mmCIF file of C-alpha atoms in Angstrom:
data_model
loop_
_atom_site.group_PDB
_atom_site.id
_atom_site.type_symbol
_atom_site.label_atom_id
_atom_site.label_comp_id
_atom_site.label_asym_id
_atom_site.label_seq_id
_atom_site.Cartn_x
_atom_site.Cartn_y
_atom_site.Cartn_z
ATOM 1 C CA UNK A 19 114.469 -96.873 295.256
ATOM 2 C CA UNK A 20 114.010 -97.411 291.403
ATOM 3 C CA UNK A 21 112.205 -94.865 289.482
ATOM 4 C CA UNK A 22 108.775 -96.277 288.250
ATOM 5 C CA UNK A 23 108.405 -96.434 284.541
ATOM 6 C CA UNK A 24 106.022 -94.237 282.712
ATOM 7 C CA UNK A 25 103.959 -97.129 281.596
ATOM 8 C CA UNK A 26 103.457 -98.408 285.274
ATOM 9 C CA UNK A 27 102.459 -94.880 286.352
ATOM 10 C CA UNK A 28 99.962 -94.413 283.531
ATOM 11 C CA UNK A 29 98.589 -97.881 283.965
ATOM 12 C CA UNK A 30 97.935 -97.103 287.656
ATOM 13 C CA UNK A 31 96.338 -93.847 286.861
ATOM 14 C CA UNK A 32 93.855 -95.534 284.297
ATOM 15 C CA UNK A 33 93.211 -98.389 286.708
ATOM 16 C CA UNK A 34 92.513 -95.706 289.485
ATOM 17 C CA UNK A 35 89.997 -93.921 287.142
ATOM 18 C CA UNK A 36 88.081 -96.177 284.603
ATOM 19 C CA UNK A 37 87.193 -99.276 286.577
ATOM 20 C CA UNK A 38 85.820 -97.141 289.522
ATOM 21 C CA UNK A 39 83.743 -95.034 287.119
ATOM 22 C CA UNK A 40 81.951 -98.250 286.216
ATOM 23 C CA UNK A 41 81.845 -99.450 289.808
ATOM 24 C CA UNK A 42 79.969 -96.294 290.890
ATOM 25 C CA UNK A 43 77.852 -95.856 287.774
ATOM 26 C CA UNK A 44 76.728 -99.450 287.428
ATOM 27 C CA UNK A 45 74.096 -99.592 290.031
ATOM 28 C CA UNK A 46 72.742 -96.327 288.734
ATOM 29 C CA UNK A 47 72.413 -97.869 285.298
ATOM 30 C CA UNK A 48 70.535 -100.892 286.796
ATOM 31 C CA UNK A 49 73.352 -103.189 286.946
ATOM 32 C CA UNK A 50 73.734 -104.824 290.489
ATOM 33 C CA UNK A 51 76.632 -107.115 289.320
ATOM 34 C CA UNK A 52 79.086 -104.422 288.200
ATOM 35 C CA UNK A 53 82.222 -106.098 289.778
ATOM 36 C CA UNK A 54 81.933 -108.851 287.249
ATOM 37 C CA UNK A 55 83.436 -106.526 284.841
ATOM 38 C CA UNK A 56 86.834 -106.567 286.631
ATOM 39 C CA UNK A 57 86.835 -110.276 286.686
ATOM 40 C CA UNK A 58 86.255 -110.382 282.992
ATOM 41 C CA UNK A 59 88.768 -107.649 282.172
ATOM 42 C CA UNK A 60 91.382 -109.953 283.905
ATOM 43 C CA UNK A 61 90.957 -112.883 281.450
ATOM 44 C CA UNK A 62 91.163 -110.219 278.668
ATOM 45 C CA UNK A 63 94.413 -108.958 280.170
ATOM 46 C CA UNK A 64 95.827 -112.447 280.649
ATOM 47 C CA UNK A 65 95.284 -113.045 276.964
ATOM 48 C CA UNK A 66 97.751 -110.383 276.267
ATOM 49 C CA UNK A 67 95.247 -107.441 275.815
ATOM 50 C CA UNK A 68 94.972 -108.677 272.172
ATOM 51 C CA UNK A 69 91.944 -106.703 270.829
ATOM 52 C CA UNK A 70 91.857 -109.180 267.813
ATOM 53 C CA UNK A 71 90.497 -111.774 270.423
ATOM 54 C CA UNK A 72 88.129 -109.344 272.270
ATOM 55 C CA UNK A 73 85.067 -110.402 270.262
ATOM 56 C CA UNK A 74 85.748 -114.259 270.798
ATOM 57 C CA UNK A 75 86.459 -113.567 274.501
ATOM 58 C CA UNK A 76 83.099 -111.642 274.727
ATOM 59 C CA UNK A 77 81.339 -114.419 272.847
ATOM 60 C CA UNK A 78 82.753 -116.879 275.325
ATOM 61 C CA UNK A 79 81.480 -114.931 278.401
ATOM 62 C CA UNK A 80 77.984 -114.621 276.833
ATOM 63 C CA UNK A 81 77.852 -118.251 276.035
ATOM 64 C CA UNK A 82 78.944 -119.053 279.611
ATOM 65 C CA UNK A 83 76.201 -116.656 280.865
ATOM 66 C CA UNK A 84 73.693 -118.531 278.740
ATOM 67 C CA UNK A 85 75.062 -122.005 280.008
ATOM 68 C CA UNK A 86 74.591 -120.715 283.532
ATOM 69 C CA UNK A 87 71.137 -119.692 282.800
ATOM 70 C CA UNK A 88 70.137 -123.051 281.400
ATOM 71 C CA UNK A 89 71.833 -125.018 284.128
ATOM 72 C CA UNK A 90 70.258 -122.794 286.818
ATOM 73 C CA UNK A 91 66.752 -123.197 285.281
ATOM 74 C CA UNK A 92 67.025 -126.861 285.020
ATOM 75 C CA UNK A 93 68.287 -127.072 288.589
ATOM 76 C CA UNK A 94 65.236 -125.032 289.687
ATOM 77 C CA UNK A 95 62.631 -127.522 288.176
ATOM 78 C CA UNK A 96 64.370 -130.960 288.692
ATOM 79 C CA UNK A 97 62.590 -133.443 290.743
ATOM 80 C CA UNK A 98 65.771 -135.517 291.021
ATOM 81 C CA UNK A 99 68.561 -135.438 293.588
ATOM 82 C CA UNK A 100 70.098 -131.899 293.418
ATOM 83 C CA UNK A 101 73.749 -133.150 293.585
ATOM 84 C CA UNK A 102 73.458 -135.872 291.036
ATOM 85 C CA UNK A 103 71.557 -133.635 288.774
ATOM 86 C CA UNK A 104 74.262 -130.834 289.123
ATOM 87 C CA UNK A 105 77.055 -133.454 288.520
ATOM 88 C CA UNK A 106 75.355 -134.624 285.240
ATOM 89 C CA UNK A 107 74.628 -131.131 283.955
ATOM 90 C CA UNK A 108 78.155 -130.026 284.651
ATOM 91 C CA UNK A 109 79.575 -132.942 283.085
ATOM 92 C CA UNK A 110 77.372 -132.866 280.031
ATOM 93 C CA UNK A 111 77.547 -129.234 279.519
ATOM 94 C CA UNK A 112 81.207 -129.096 280.074
ATOM 95 C CA UNK A 113 81.796 -131.798 277.471
ATOM 96 C CA UNK A 114 79.702 -130.035 274.925
ATOM 97 C CA UNK A 115 81.422 -126.679 275.803
ATOM 98 C CA UNK A 116 84.846 -128.221 275.293
ATOM 99 C CA UNK A 117 83.804 -129.876 271.884
ATOM 100 C CA UNK A 118 82.117 -126.700 270.573
ATOM 101 C CA UNK A 119 84.810 -124.257 271.598
ATOM 102 C CA UNK A 120 87.522 -126.534 270.206
ATOM 103 C CA UNK A 121 85.746 -126.892 266.946
ATOM 104 C CA UNK A 122 85.314 -123.214 266.657
ATOM 105 C CA UNK A 123 88.333 -121.763 268.451
ATOM 106 C CA UNK A 124 88.536 -118.821 265.820
ATOM 107 C CA UNK A 125 85.159 -117.686 267.019
ATOM 108 C CA UNK A 126 84.768 -118.592 270.744
ATOM 109 C CA UNK A 127 87.288 -118.495 273.719
ATOM 110 C CA UNK A 128 87.073 -121.642 275.804
ATOM 111 C CA UNK A 129 88.584 -120.048 278.901
ATOM 112 C CA UNK A 130 86.176 -117.120 278.907
ATOM 113 C CA UNK A 131 83.232 -119.637 278.276
ATOM 114 C CA UNK A 132 84.253 -121.602 281.263
ATOM 115 C CA UNK A 133 84.940 -118.599 283.404
ATOM 116 C CA UNK A 134 81.606 -117.017 282.157
ATOM 117 C CA UNK A 135 79.809 -120.099 282.971
ATOM 118 C CA UNK A 136 81.241 -120.138 286.694
ATOM 119 C CA UNK A 137 80.609 -116.400 287.109
ATOM 120 C CA UNK A 138 77.072 -116.955 285.955
ATOM 121 C CA UNK A 139 76.398 -119.897 288.081
ATOM 122 C CA UNK A 140 77.968 -118.405 291.220
ATOM 123 C CA UNK A 141 76.012 -115.085 290.691
ATOM 124 C CA UNK A 142 72.715 -116.890 290.038
ATOM 125 C CA UNK A 143 73.136 -119.021 293.155
ATOM 126 C CA UNK A 144 73.903 -116.163 295.467
ATOM 127 C CA UNK A 145 71.287 -113.672 294.016
ATOM 128 C CA UNK A 146 67.976 -115.570 294.345
ATOM 129 C CA UNK A 147 65.888 -112.282 294.620
ATOM 130 C CA UNK A 148 66.514 -110.725 291.039
ATOM 131 C CA UNK A 149 64.523 -112.373 288.430
ATOM 132 C CA UNK A 150 66.776 -114.820 286.439
ATOM 133 C CA UNK A 151 66.242 -113.177 283.098
ATOM 134 C CA UNK A 152 67.227 -109.606 284.427
ATOM 135 C CA UNK A 153 70.155 -111.140 286.161
ATOM 136 C CA UNK A 154 71.356 -112.853 283.148
ATOM 137 C CA UNK A 155 71.182 -109.647 281.096
ATOM 138 C CA UNK A 156 73.004 -107.723 283.930
ATOM 139 C CA UNK A 157 75.634 -110.316 283.963
ATOM 140 C CA UNK A 158 76.088 -110.066 280.146
ATOM 141 C CA UNK A 159 76.301 -106.441 280.309
ATOM 142 C CA UNK A 160 78.986 -106.549 283.145
ATOM 143 C CA UNK A 161 80.947 -109.104 281.112
ATOM 144 C CA UNK A 162 80.968 -106.847 278.018
ATOM 145 C CA UNK A 163 81.941 -103.743 279.977
ATOM 146 C CA UNK A 164 84.855 -105.899 281.304
ATOM 147 C CA UNK A 165 86.138 -106.856 277.948
ATOM 148 C CA UNK A 166 85.507 -103.643 275.998
ATOM 149 C CA UNK A 167 85.714 -100.803 278.556
ATOM 150 C CA UNK A 168 87.797 -102.007 281.408
ATOM 151 C CA UNK A 169 90.006 -104.213 279.218
ATOM 152 C CA UNK A 170 90.117 -102.990 275.526
ATOM 153 C CA UNK A 171 89.632 -99.215 276.060
ATOM 154 C CA UNK A 172 91.742 -98.818 278.991
ATOM 155 C CA UNK A 173 94.534 -100.760 277.011
ATOM 156 C CA UNK A 174 94.117 -98.642 274.001
ATOM 157 C CA UNK A 175 94.335 -95.364 276.111
ATOM 158 C CA UNK A 176 97.258 -96.660 277.916
ATOM 159 C CA UNK A 177 99.150 -97.434 274.682
ATOM 160 C CA UNK A 178 98.256 -94.064 273.282
ATOM 161 C CA UNK A 179 99.396 -92.125 276.364
ATOM 162 C CA UNK A 180 102.609 -93.990 276.565
ATOM 163 C CA UNK A 181 103.544 -93.234 272.821
ATOM 164 C CA UNK A 182 103.534 -89.513 273.641
#
């Protein structure tokens, strides 16, 4: 059996400690959607753990959360066929998202915007008891925790620990 590398062991230890702290603490902090942080940390990690991109990834998530709020609200008040309305909203908002994020790729991260939108829509469709504005804020907080705490901070500690 191969000896595990120090960086794998230290990463395992950090993953075993930091995300569970958020998972346990989030409900006590008023956040009922804490696991979203882990999803959002995944995109941060697949982007190479590049802290220089953290802000545009975070902005993408927040934009997706707002997109989800708008679409969910429109869907709740529309008098038209729900499937047709959803199709049109997804098409129009998706097109606009691609145009904006392509034009401002140095400011906003398209994959996190798309993922944030999907995460927001799914969460808002599953949780119909929490007021929409409260849920939107909770989703945004969990997304930011995913990028900056589970993603960037964990990576920074991991790099420092492995330099010793």
